[in-house]
Amino acid sequence: MNINATLIGQSVAFFIFVWFCMKFVWPPVIAALQERQKKIADGLDAASRAARDLELAQDKAGQQLRDAKAQAAEIIEQSKKRGTQIVDEAREQARVEAERIKVQASAEIEQELNSAKDALRAQVGLLAVTGAEKILGSSIDQTAHAELVNKLASEI
């Protein structure tokens, strides 16, 4: 056999094998590789989007937490103000009630004082009539001299 014919035969067989592989084997392999590459790229994109979404969600949650804390602080401040207002209102009501009680007590004292003065005047008038009766030695008719006794009591 001739070496040249062997080399030519092997070369032809190799070219037929390469053509067969390029025509029937490489397209499905390349399609599978491209599909795999596309899946990996989509997965990386999805992971990137998920990371951005997670960061946005964390920012939003942090903002909501800050808002809730601010709202809670505002509610606490309002309740403190309302508590102070209630205490001030109660203090004012107590002051008004104390003033009313003081005025009422003053009126009662004044009334009792006037009553005591009237009773004292009546007793002084009676003592004066009794003293005058004893001094004069005769009986003074109280009904006849009631006007005189009342006048004397009012002057005292």
Short mmCIF file of N, CA and C in Angstrom, two decimals:
data_model
loop_
_atom_site.label_atom_id
_atom_site.label_comp_id
_atom_site.label_asym_id
_atom_site.label_seq_id
_atom_site.Cartn_x
_atom_site.Cartn_y
_atom_site.Cartn_z
N MET A 1 0.80 -1.18 0.00
CA MET A 1 0.00 0.00 0.00
C MET A 1 0.85 1.25 0.00
N ASN A 2 0.21 2.14 -0.45
CA ASN A 2 0.89 3.39 -0.64
C ASN A 2 0.52 4.33 0.51
N ILE A 3 1.51 4.97 1.04
CA ILE A 3 1.29 5.86 2.17
C ILE A 3 0.51 7.09 1.76
N ASN A 4 0.70 7.52 0.54
CA ASN A 4 -0.03 8.72 0.09
C ASN A 4 -1.52 8.44 -0.01
N ALA A 5 -1.86 7.29 -0.49
CA ALA A 5 -3.29 6.95 -0.60
C ALA A 5 -3.89 6.82 0.79
N THR A 6 -3.14 6.32 1.72
CA THR A 6 -3.63 6.19 3.08
C THR A 6 -3.86 7.57 3.68
N LEU A 7 -2.92 8.46 3.48
CA LEU A 7 -3.07 9.81 4.02
C LEU A 7 -4.25 10.53 3.37
N ILE A 8 -4.43 10.38 2.10
CA ILE A 8 -5.55 11.03 1.39
C ILE A 8 -6.86 10.42 1.88
N GLY A 9 -6.89 9.12 2.04
CA GLY A 9 -8.11 8.46 2.52
C GLY A 9 -8.45 8.89 3.94
N GLN A 10 -7.44 9.00 4.76
CA GLN A 10 -7.68 9.43 6.14
C GLN A 10 -8.11 10.90 6.18
N SER A 11 -7.52 11.70 5.28
CA SER A 11 -7.90 13.11 5.22
C SER A 11 -9.33 13.26 4.77
N VAL A 12 -9.75 12.48 3.78
CA VAL A 12 -11.13 12.55 3.30
C VAL A 12 -12.07 12.08 4.41
N ALA A 13 -11.73 11.03 5.09
CA ALA A 13 -12.58 10.52 6.16
C ALA A 13 -12.66 11.56 7.29
N PHE A 14 -11.49 12.23 7.54
CA PHE A 14 -11.50 13.25 8.59
C PHE A 14 -12.38 14.42 8.19
N PHE A 15 -12.32 14.88 6.94
CA PHE A 15 -13.16 15.99 6.48
C PHE A 15 -14.62 15.62 6.49
N ILE A 16 -14.95 14.38 6.15
CA ILE A 16 -16.35 13.93 6.20
C ILE A 16 -16.81 13.91 7.66
N PHE A 17 -15.93 13.45 8.55
CA PHE A 17 -16.28 13.43 9.97
C PHE A 17 -16.49 14.86 10.49
N VAL A 18 -15.62 15.78 10.12
CA VAL A 18 -15.74 17.17 10.56
C VAL A 18 -17.02 17.77 9.98
N TRP A 19 -17.29 17.54 8.68
CA TRP A 19 -18.52 18.06 8.08
C TRP A 19 -19.73 17.49 8.78
N PHE A 20 -19.74 16.19 9.05
CA PHE A 20 -20.86 15.54 9.74
C PHE A 20 -21.05 16.16 11.15
N CYS A 21 -19.95 16.35 11.87
CA CYS A 21 -20.04 16.95 13.21
C CYS A 21 -20.55 18.38 13.14
N MET A 22 -20.06 19.15 12.15
CA MET A 22 -20.50 20.54 12.03
C MET A 22 -21.96 20.61 11.59
N LYS A 23 -22.39 19.68 10.80
CA LYS A 23 -23.76 19.71 10.31
C LYS A 23 -24.74 19.15 11.32
N PHE A 24 -24.41 18.10 12.03
CA PHE A 24 -25.39 17.43 12.88
C PHE A 24 -25.06 17.44 14.38
N VAL A 25 -23.83 17.53 14.79
CA VAL A 25 -23.47 17.45 16.20
C VAL A 25 -23.34 18.85 16.82
N TRP A 26 -22.63 19.75 16.17
CA TRP A 26 -22.37 21.07 16.76
C TRP A 26 -23.61 21.93 16.98
N PRO A 27 -24.58 21.99 16.08
CA PRO A 27 -25.74 22.87 16.33
C PRO A 27 -26.50 22.52 17.61
N PRO A 28 -26.81 21.25 17.92
CA PRO A 28 -27.48 20.99 19.18
C PRO A 28 -26.60 21.30 20.40
N VAL A 29 -25.30 21.04 20.30
CA VAL A 29 -24.39 21.32 21.42
C VAL A 29 -24.32 22.83 21.64
N ILE A 30 -24.16 23.59 20.56
CA ILE A 30 -24.08 25.05 20.68
C ILE A 30 -25.41 25.60 21.19
N ALA A 31 -26.53 25.06 20.71
CA ALA A 31 -27.85 25.51 21.19
C ALA A 31 -28.00 25.21 22.69
N ALA A 32 -27.54 24.04 23.11
CA ALA A 32 -27.62 23.69 24.53
C ALA A 32 -26.72 24.63 25.35
N LEU A 33 -25.52 24.96 24.84
CA LEU A 33 -24.63 25.87 25.54
C LEU A 33 -25.23 27.28 25.61
N GLN A 34 -25.82 27.74 24.51
CA GLN A 34 -26.43 29.07 24.50
C GLN A 34 -27.63 29.12 25.45
N GLU A 35 -28.42 28.04 25.44
CA GLU A 35 -29.55 27.98 26.37
C GLU A 35 -29.08 27.99 27.81
N ARG A 36 -28.03 27.25 28.06
CA ARG A 36 -27.46 27.21 29.42
C ARG A 36 -26.91 28.59 29.80
N GLN A 37 -26.23 29.25 28.87
CA GLN A 37 -25.69 30.58 29.11
C GLN A 37 -26.82 31.57 29.37
N LYS A 38 -27.93 31.45 28.61
CA LYS A 38 -29.07 32.34 28.80
C LYS A 38 -29.71 32.11 30.18
N LYS A 39 -29.84 30.86 30.59
CA LYS A 39 -30.40 30.56 31.91
C LYS A 39 -29.52 31.14 33.02
N ILE A 40 -28.22 31.01 32.87
CA ILE A 40 -27.30 31.55 33.87
C ILE A 40 -27.41 33.07 33.92
N ALA A 41 -27.49 33.72 32.75
CA ALA A 41 -27.62 35.18 32.70
C ALA A 41 -28.96 35.61 33.32
N ASP A 42 -30.04 34.89 33.01
CA ASP A 42 -31.34 35.20 33.60
C ASP A 42 -31.31 35.02 35.12
N GLY A 43 -30.65 33.96 35.56
CA GLY A 43 -30.53 33.72 37.00
C GLY A 43 -29.75 34.83 37.70
N LEU A 44 -28.67 35.28 37.05
CA LEU A 44 -27.88 36.38 37.62
C LEU A 44 -28.70 37.68 37.64
N ASP A 45 -29.46 37.92 36.56
CA ASP A 45 -30.33 39.10 36.53
C ASP A 45 -31.39 39.02 37.62
N ALA A 46 -31.99 37.83 37.78
CA ALA A 46 -33.01 37.66 38.81
C ALA A 46 -32.40 37.85 40.20
N ALA A 47 -31.20 37.35 40.40
CA ALA A 47 -30.53 37.52 41.70
C ALA A 47 -30.23 39.00 41.93
N SER A 48 -29.81 39.71 40.88
CA SER A 48 -29.54 41.14 41.00
C SER A 48 -30.82 41.91 41.32
N ARG A 49 -31.91 41.58 40.62
CA ARG A 49 -33.20 42.23 40.89
C ARG A 49 -33.66 41.91 42.31
N ALA A 50 -33.49 40.66 42.72
CA ALA A 50 -33.90 40.26 44.07
C ALA A 50 -33.09 41.03 45.11
N ALA A 51 -31.80 41.22 44.85
CA ALA A 51 -30.96 41.99 45.78
C ALA A 51 -31.43 43.44 45.85
N ARG A 52 -31.75 44.03 44.68
CA ARG A 52 -32.26 45.41 44.67
C ARG A 52 -33.61 45.48 45.37
N ASP A 53 -34.48 44.50 45.09
CA ASP A 53 -35.79 44.48 45.74
C ASP A 53 -35.64 44.33 47.25
N LEU A 54 -34.70 43.49 47.69
CA LEU A 54 -34.45 43.31 49.11
C LEU A 54 -33.95 44.61 49.73
N GLU A 55 -33.04 45.29 49.03
CA GLU A 55 -32.53 46.56 49.54
C GLU A 55 -33.65 47.60 49.63
N LEU A 56 -34.50 47.66 48.60
CA LEU A 56 -35.63 48.59 48.62
C LEU A 56 -36.61 48.24 49.75
N ALA A 57 -36.86 46.95 49.93
CA ALA A 57 -37.77 46.52 50.99
C ALA A 57 -37.19 46.87 52.36
N GLN A 58 -35.88 46.68 52.51
CA GLN A 58 -35.24 47.04 53.78
C GLN A 58 -35.31 48.55 54.02
N ASP A 59 -35.08 49.33 52.97
CA ASP A 59 -35.20 50.79 53.10
C ASP A 59 -36.62 51.18 53.46
N LYS A 60 -37.58 50.55 52.78
CA LYS A 60 -38.99 50.86 53.06
C LYS A 60 -39.36 50.46 54.48
N ALA A 61 -38.89 49.29 54.92
CA ALA A 61 -39.18 48.84 56.28
C ALA A 61 -38.53 49.78 57.30
N GLY A 62 -37.31 50.21 57.00
CA GLY A 62 -36.64 51.16 57.90
C GLY A 62 -37.40 52.48 57.96
N GLN A 63 -37.87 52.95 56.80
CA GLN A 63 -38.64 54.20 56.77
C GLN A 63 -39.94 54.06 57.55
N GLN A 64 -40.62 52.92 57.35
CA GLN A 64 -41.87 52.68 58.09
C GLN A 64 -41.60 52.62 59.59
N LEU A 65 -40.49 52.01 59.97
CA LEU A 65 -40.13 51.93 61.39
C LEU A 65 -39.85 53.32 61.95
N ARG A 66 -39.13 54.15 61.19
CA ARG A 66 -38.88 55.52 61.64
C ARG A 66 -40.19 56.30 61.74
N ASP A 67 -41.07 56.11 60.74
CA ASP A 67 -42.37 56.79 60.78
C ASP A 67 -43.17 56.35 62.00
N ALA A 68 -43.15 55.04 62.27
CA ALA A 68 -43.91 54.51 63.42
C ALA A 68 -43.33 55.06 64.73
N LYS A 69 -42.01 55.14 64.82
CA LYS A 69 -41.39 55.70 66.03
C LYS A 69 -41.75 57.16 66.19
N ALA A 70 -41.73 57.90 65.09
CA ALA A 70 -42.09 59.32 65.15
C ALA A 70 -43.55 59.48 65.56
N GLN A 71 -44.39 58.63 64.99
CA GLN A 71 -45.82 58.68 65.32
C GLN A 71 -46.03 58.32 66.80
N ALA A 72 -45.32 57.32 67.28
CA ALA A 72 -45.44 56.93 68.68
C ALA A 72 -44.96 58.07 69.59
N ALA A 73 -43.87 58.72 69.21
CA ALA A 73 -43.38 59.85 70.01
C ALA A 73 -44.40 60.98 70.01
N GLU A 74 -45.03 61.21 68.86
CA GLU A 74 -46.05 62.26 68.79
C GLU A 74 -47.25 61.92 69.66
N ILE A 75 -47.66 60.67 69.62
CA ILE A 75 -48.81 60.23 70.45
C ILE A 75 -48.45 60.38 71.93
N ILE A 76 -47.24 60.02 72.29
CA ILE A 76 -46.81 60.14 73.69
C ILE A 76 -46.81 61.62 74.09
N GLU A 77 -46.29 62.47 73.21
CA GLU A 77 -46.26 63.91 73.52
C GLU A 77 -47.67 64.46 73.66
N GLN A 78 -48.58 64.04 72.78
CA GLN A 78 -49.97 64.49 72.87
C GLN A 78 -50.61 64.01 74.17
N SER A 79 -50.33 62.77 74.55
CA SER A 79 -50.92 62.27 75.79
C SER A 79 -50.35 62.99 77.01
N LYS A 80 -49.07 63.35 76.95
CA LYS A 80 -48.50 64.13 78.06
C LYS A 80 -49.15 65.50 78.14
N LYS A 81 -49.34 66.13 76.98
CA LYS A 81 -49.99 67.43 76.96
C LYS A 81 -51.42 67.33 77.48
N ARG A 82 -52.12 66.28 77.05
CA ARG A 82 -53.51 66.09 77.50
C ARG A 82 -53.54 65.83 79.00
N GLY A 83 -52.59 65.04 79.51
CA GLY A 83 -52.51 64.78 80.95
C GLY A 83 -52.28 66.06 81.72
N THR A 84 -51.36 66.89 81.22
CA THR A 84 -51.10 68.18 81.86
C THR A 84 -52.35 69.05 81.82
N GLN A 85 -53.03 69.02 80.68
CA GLN A 85 -54.25 69.82 80.53
C GLN A 85 -55.32 69.34 81.51
N ILE A 86 -55.47 68.03 81.66
CA ILE A 86 -56.46 67.48 82.59
C ILE A 86 -56.12 67.88 84.02
N VAL A 87 -54.82 67.81 84.37
CA VAL A 87 -54.39 68.21 85.72
C VAL A 87 -54.69 69.68 85.95
N ASP A 88 -54.39 70.51 84.94
CA ASP A 88 -54.66 71.94 85.08
C ASP A 88 -56.16 72.21 85.22
N GLU A 89 -56.98 71.50 84.42
CA GLU A 89 -58.43 71.67 84.52
C GLU A 89 -58.93 71.25 85.90
N ALA A 90 -58.40 70.13 86.40
CA ALA A 90 -58.81 69.66 87.74
C ALA A 90 -58.38 70.65 88.80
N ARG A 91 -57.17 71.21 88.65
CA ARG A 91 -56.68 72.20 89.61
C ARG A 91 -57.58 73.44 89.57
N GLU A 92 -57.96 73.87 88.37
CA GLU A 92 -58.83 75.05 88.25
C GLU A 92 -60.21 74.78 88.84
N GLN A 93 -60.75 73.58 88.58
CA GLN A 93 -62.05 73.22 89.17
C GLN A 93 -61.95 73.19 90.69
N ALA A 94 -60.86 72.65 91.21
CA ALA A 94 -60.68 72.60 92.67
C ALA A 94 -60.58 74.01 93.24
N ARG A 95 -59.87 74.90 92.53
CA ARG A 95 -59.76 76.28 92.99
C ARG A 95 -61.12 76.97 92.99
N VAL A 96 -61.90 76.75 91.91
CA VAL A 96 -63.24 77.35 91.83
C VAL A 96 -64.13 76.79 92.93
N GLU A 97 -64.05 75.48 93.16
CA GLU A 97 -64.86 74.84 94.21
C GLU A 97 -64.45 75.37 95.58
N ALA A 98 -63.13 75.52 95.80
CA ALA A 98 -62.66 76.05 97.08
C ALA A 98 -63.14 77.48 97.28
N GLU A 99 -63.09 78.26 96.21
CA GLU A 99 -63.58 79.64 96.29
C GLU A 99 -65.07 79.67 96.61
N ARG A 100 -65.83 78.78 95.96
CA ARG A 100 -67.27 78.72 96.21
C ARG A 100 -67.54 78.32 97.66
N ILE A 101 -66.81 77.32 98.14
CA ILE A 101 -66.98 76.88 99.53
C ILE A 101 -66.59 78.00 100.49
N LYS A 102 -65.51 78.73 100.15
CA LYS A 102 -65.06 79.82 101.00
C LYS A 102 -66.13 80.92 101.06
N VAL A 103 -66.71 81.26 99.89
CA VAL A 103 -67.76 82.29 99.86
C VAL A 103 -68.98 81.82 100.65
N GLN A 104 -69.34 80.55 100.46
CA GLN A 104 -70.49 80.00 101.18
C GLN A 104 -70.23 80.01 102.69
N ALA A 105 -69.01 79.62 103.08
CA ALA A 105 -68.66 79.61 104.50
C ALA A 105 -68.67 81.03 105.06
N SER A 106 -68.15 81.98 104.27
CA SER A 106 -68.17 83.38 104.72
C SER A 106 -69.60 83.86 104.90
N ALA A 107 -70.48 83.49 103.97
CA ALA A 107 -71.89 83.89 104.08
C ALA A 107 -72.53 83.27 105.31
N GLU A 108 -72.22 81.99 105.56
CA GLU A 108 -72.77 81.32 106.74
C GLU A 108 -72.24 81.97 108.02
N ILE A 109 -70.95 82.29 108.02
CA ILE A 109 -70.36 82.95 109.20
C ILE A 109 -71.02 84.30 109.42
N GLU A 110 -71.19 85.04 108.33
CA GLU A 110 -71.84 86.36 108.42
C GLU A 110 -73.26 86.22 108.96
N GLN A 111 -73.97 85.19 108.45
CA GLN A 111 -75.34 84.95 108.91
C GLN A 111 -75.36 84.59 110.39
N GLU A 112 -74.45 83.69 110.79
CA GLU A 112 -74.37 83.30 112.21
C GLU A 112 -73.99 84.50 113.07
N LEU A 113 -73.08 85.33 112.57
CA LEU A 113 -72.66 86.51 113.30
C LEU A 113 -73.83 87.46 113.49
N ASN A 114 -74.59 87.68 112.41
CA ASN A 114 -75.78 88.55 112.52
C ASN A 114 -76.81 87.96 113.47
N SER A 115 -76.98 86.64 113.39
CA SER A 115 -77.93 85.97 114.29
C SER A 115 -77.48 86.12 115.74
N ALA A 116 -76.17 85.94 115.96
CA ALA A 116 -75.63 86.08 117.32
C ALA A 116 -75.77 87.52 117.81
N LYS A 117 -75.55 88.49 116.89
CA LYS A 117 -75.70 89.90 117.26
C LYS A 117 -77.15 90.19 117.65
N ASP A 118 -78.08 89.64 116.81
CA ASP A 118 -79.50 89.85 117.11
C ASP A 118 -79.87 89.23 118.46
N ALA A 119 -79.37 88.01 118.69
CA ALA A 119 -79.67 87.35 119.97
C ALA A 119 -79.05 88.15 121.11
N LEU A 120 -77.83 88.64 120.91
CA LEU A 120 -77.16 89.43 121.94
C LEU A 120 -77.91 90.73 122.19
N ARG A 121 -78.38 91.36 121.12
CA ARG A 121 -79.16 92.59 121.29
C ARG A 121 -80.43 92.33 122.09
N ALA A 122 -81.09 91.21 121.73
CA ALA A 122 -82.32 90.87 122.45
C ALA A 122 -82.02 90.64 123.93
N GLN A 123 -80.93 89.94 124.21
CA GLN A 123 -80.57 89.68 125.61
C GLN A 123 -80.17 90.97 126.32
N VAL A 124 -79.44 91.84 125.62
CA VAL A 124 -79.04 93.11 126.23
C VAL A 124 -80.29 93.96 126.49
N GLY A 125 -81.21 93.95 125.51
CA GLY A 125 -82.46 94.70 125.71
C GLY A 125 -83.23 94.16 126.90
N LEU A 126 -83.31 92.84 127.01
CA LEU A 126 -84.01 92.21 128.13
C LEU A 126 -83.32 92.54 129.44
N LEU A 127 -81.96 92.49 129.42
CA LEU A 127 -81.21 92.84 130.62
C LEU A 127 -81.42 94.32 130.98
N ALA A 128 -81.47 95.14 129.93
CA ALA A 128 -81.68 96.58 130.19
C ALA A 128 -83.06 96.81 130.80
N VAL A 129 -84.07 96.12 130.24
CA VAL A 129 -85.43 96.26 130.79
C VAL A 129 -85.46 95.72 132.20
N THR A 130 -84.84 94.56 132.43
CA THR A 130 -84.81 93.96 133.76
C THR A 130 -84.05 94.88 134.71
N GLY A 131 -82.94 95.43 134.24
CA GLY A 131 -82.17 96.34 135.09
C GLY A 131 -82.96 97.61 135.39
N ALA A 132 -83.63 98.13 134.38
CA ALA A 132 -84.43 99.33 134.58
C ALA A 132 -85.58 99.05 135.52
N GLU A 133 -86.15 97.85 135.40
CA GLU A 133 -87.26 97.46 136.27
C GLU A 133 -86.78 97.39 137.71
N LYS A 134 -85.61 96.84 137.89
CA LYS A 134 -85.07 96.72 139.24
C LYS A 134 -84.70 98.11 139.78
N ILE A 135 -84.19 98.93 138.90
CA ILE A 135 -83.82 100.27 139.35
C ILE A 135 -85.07 101.07 139.70
N LEU A 136 -86.05 101.00 138.90
CA LEU A 136 -87.28 101.76 139.14
C LEU A 136 -88.12 101.12 140.23
N GLY A 137 -87.91 99.85 140.43
CA GLY A 137 -88.64 99.17 141.47
C GLY A 137 -90.05 98.82 141.07
N SER A 138 -90.39 99.09 139.94
CA SER A 138 -91.74 98.74 139.51
C SER A 138 -91.66 97.90 138.26
N SER A 139 -92.69 97.27 137.97
CA SER A 139 -92.75 96.37 136.82
C SER A 139 -93.00 97.17 135.56
N ILE A 140 -92.25 96.87 134.56
CA ILE A 140 -92.44 97.50 133.26
C ILE A 140 -93.15 96.48 132.39
N ASP A 141 -94.18 96.91 131.76
CA ASP A 141 -94.95 96.02 130.89
C ASP A 141 -94.20 95.89 129.55
N GLN A 142 -93.77 94.68 129.24
CA GLN A 142 -92.98 94.47 128.03
C GLN A 142 -93.82 94.68 126.78
N THR A 143 -95.07 94.30 126.81
CA THR A 143 -95.91 94.47 125.62
C THR A 143 -96.16 95.94 125.36
N ALA A 144 -96.31 96.74 126.42
CA ALA A 144 -96.57 98.17 126.26
C ALA A 144 -95.32 98.88 125.79
N HIS A 145 -94.23 98.41 126.25
CA HIS A 145 -92.98 99.10 125.91
C HIS A 145 -92.14 98.29 124.91
N ALA A 146 -92.77 97.46 124.12
CA ALA A 146 -92.07 96.62 123.13
C ALA A 146 -91.37 97.47 122.09
N GLU A 147 -92.05 98.54 121.71
CA GLU A 147 -91.45 99.43 120.73
C GLU A 147 -90.17 100.05 121.29
N LEU A 148 -90.20 100.46 122.54
CA LEU A 148 -89.04 101.05 123.20
C LEU A 148 -87.92 100.02 123.31
N VAL A 149 -88.25 98.78 123.61
CA VAL A 149 -87.26 97.71 123.76
C VAL A 149 -86.64 97.41 122.40
N ASN A 150 -87.46 97.34 121.34
CA ASN A 150 -86.93 97.08 119.99
C ASN A 150 -86.02 98.21 119.54
N LYS A 151 -86.40 99.44 119.82
CA LYS A 151 -85.59 100.59 119.47
C LYS A 151 -84.26 100.54 120.22
N LEU A 152 -84.31 100.19 121.48
CA LEU A 152 -83.11 100.10 122.30
C LEU A 152 -82.21 98.95 121.78
N ALA A 153 -82.82 97.83 121.41
CA ALA A 153 -82.05 96.69 120.91
C ALA A 153 -81.40 97.03 119.56
N SER A 154 -82.08 97.78 118.71
CA SER A 154 -81.51 98.10 117.41
C SER A 154 -80.39 99.12 117.53
N GLU A 155 -80.46 99.96 118.56
CA GLU A 155 -79.40 100.94 118.78
C GLU A 155 -78.14 100.28 119.30
N ILE A 156 -78.31 99.21 120.03
CA ILE A 156 -77.15 98.50 120.58
C ILE A 156 -76.54 97.75 119.46
#
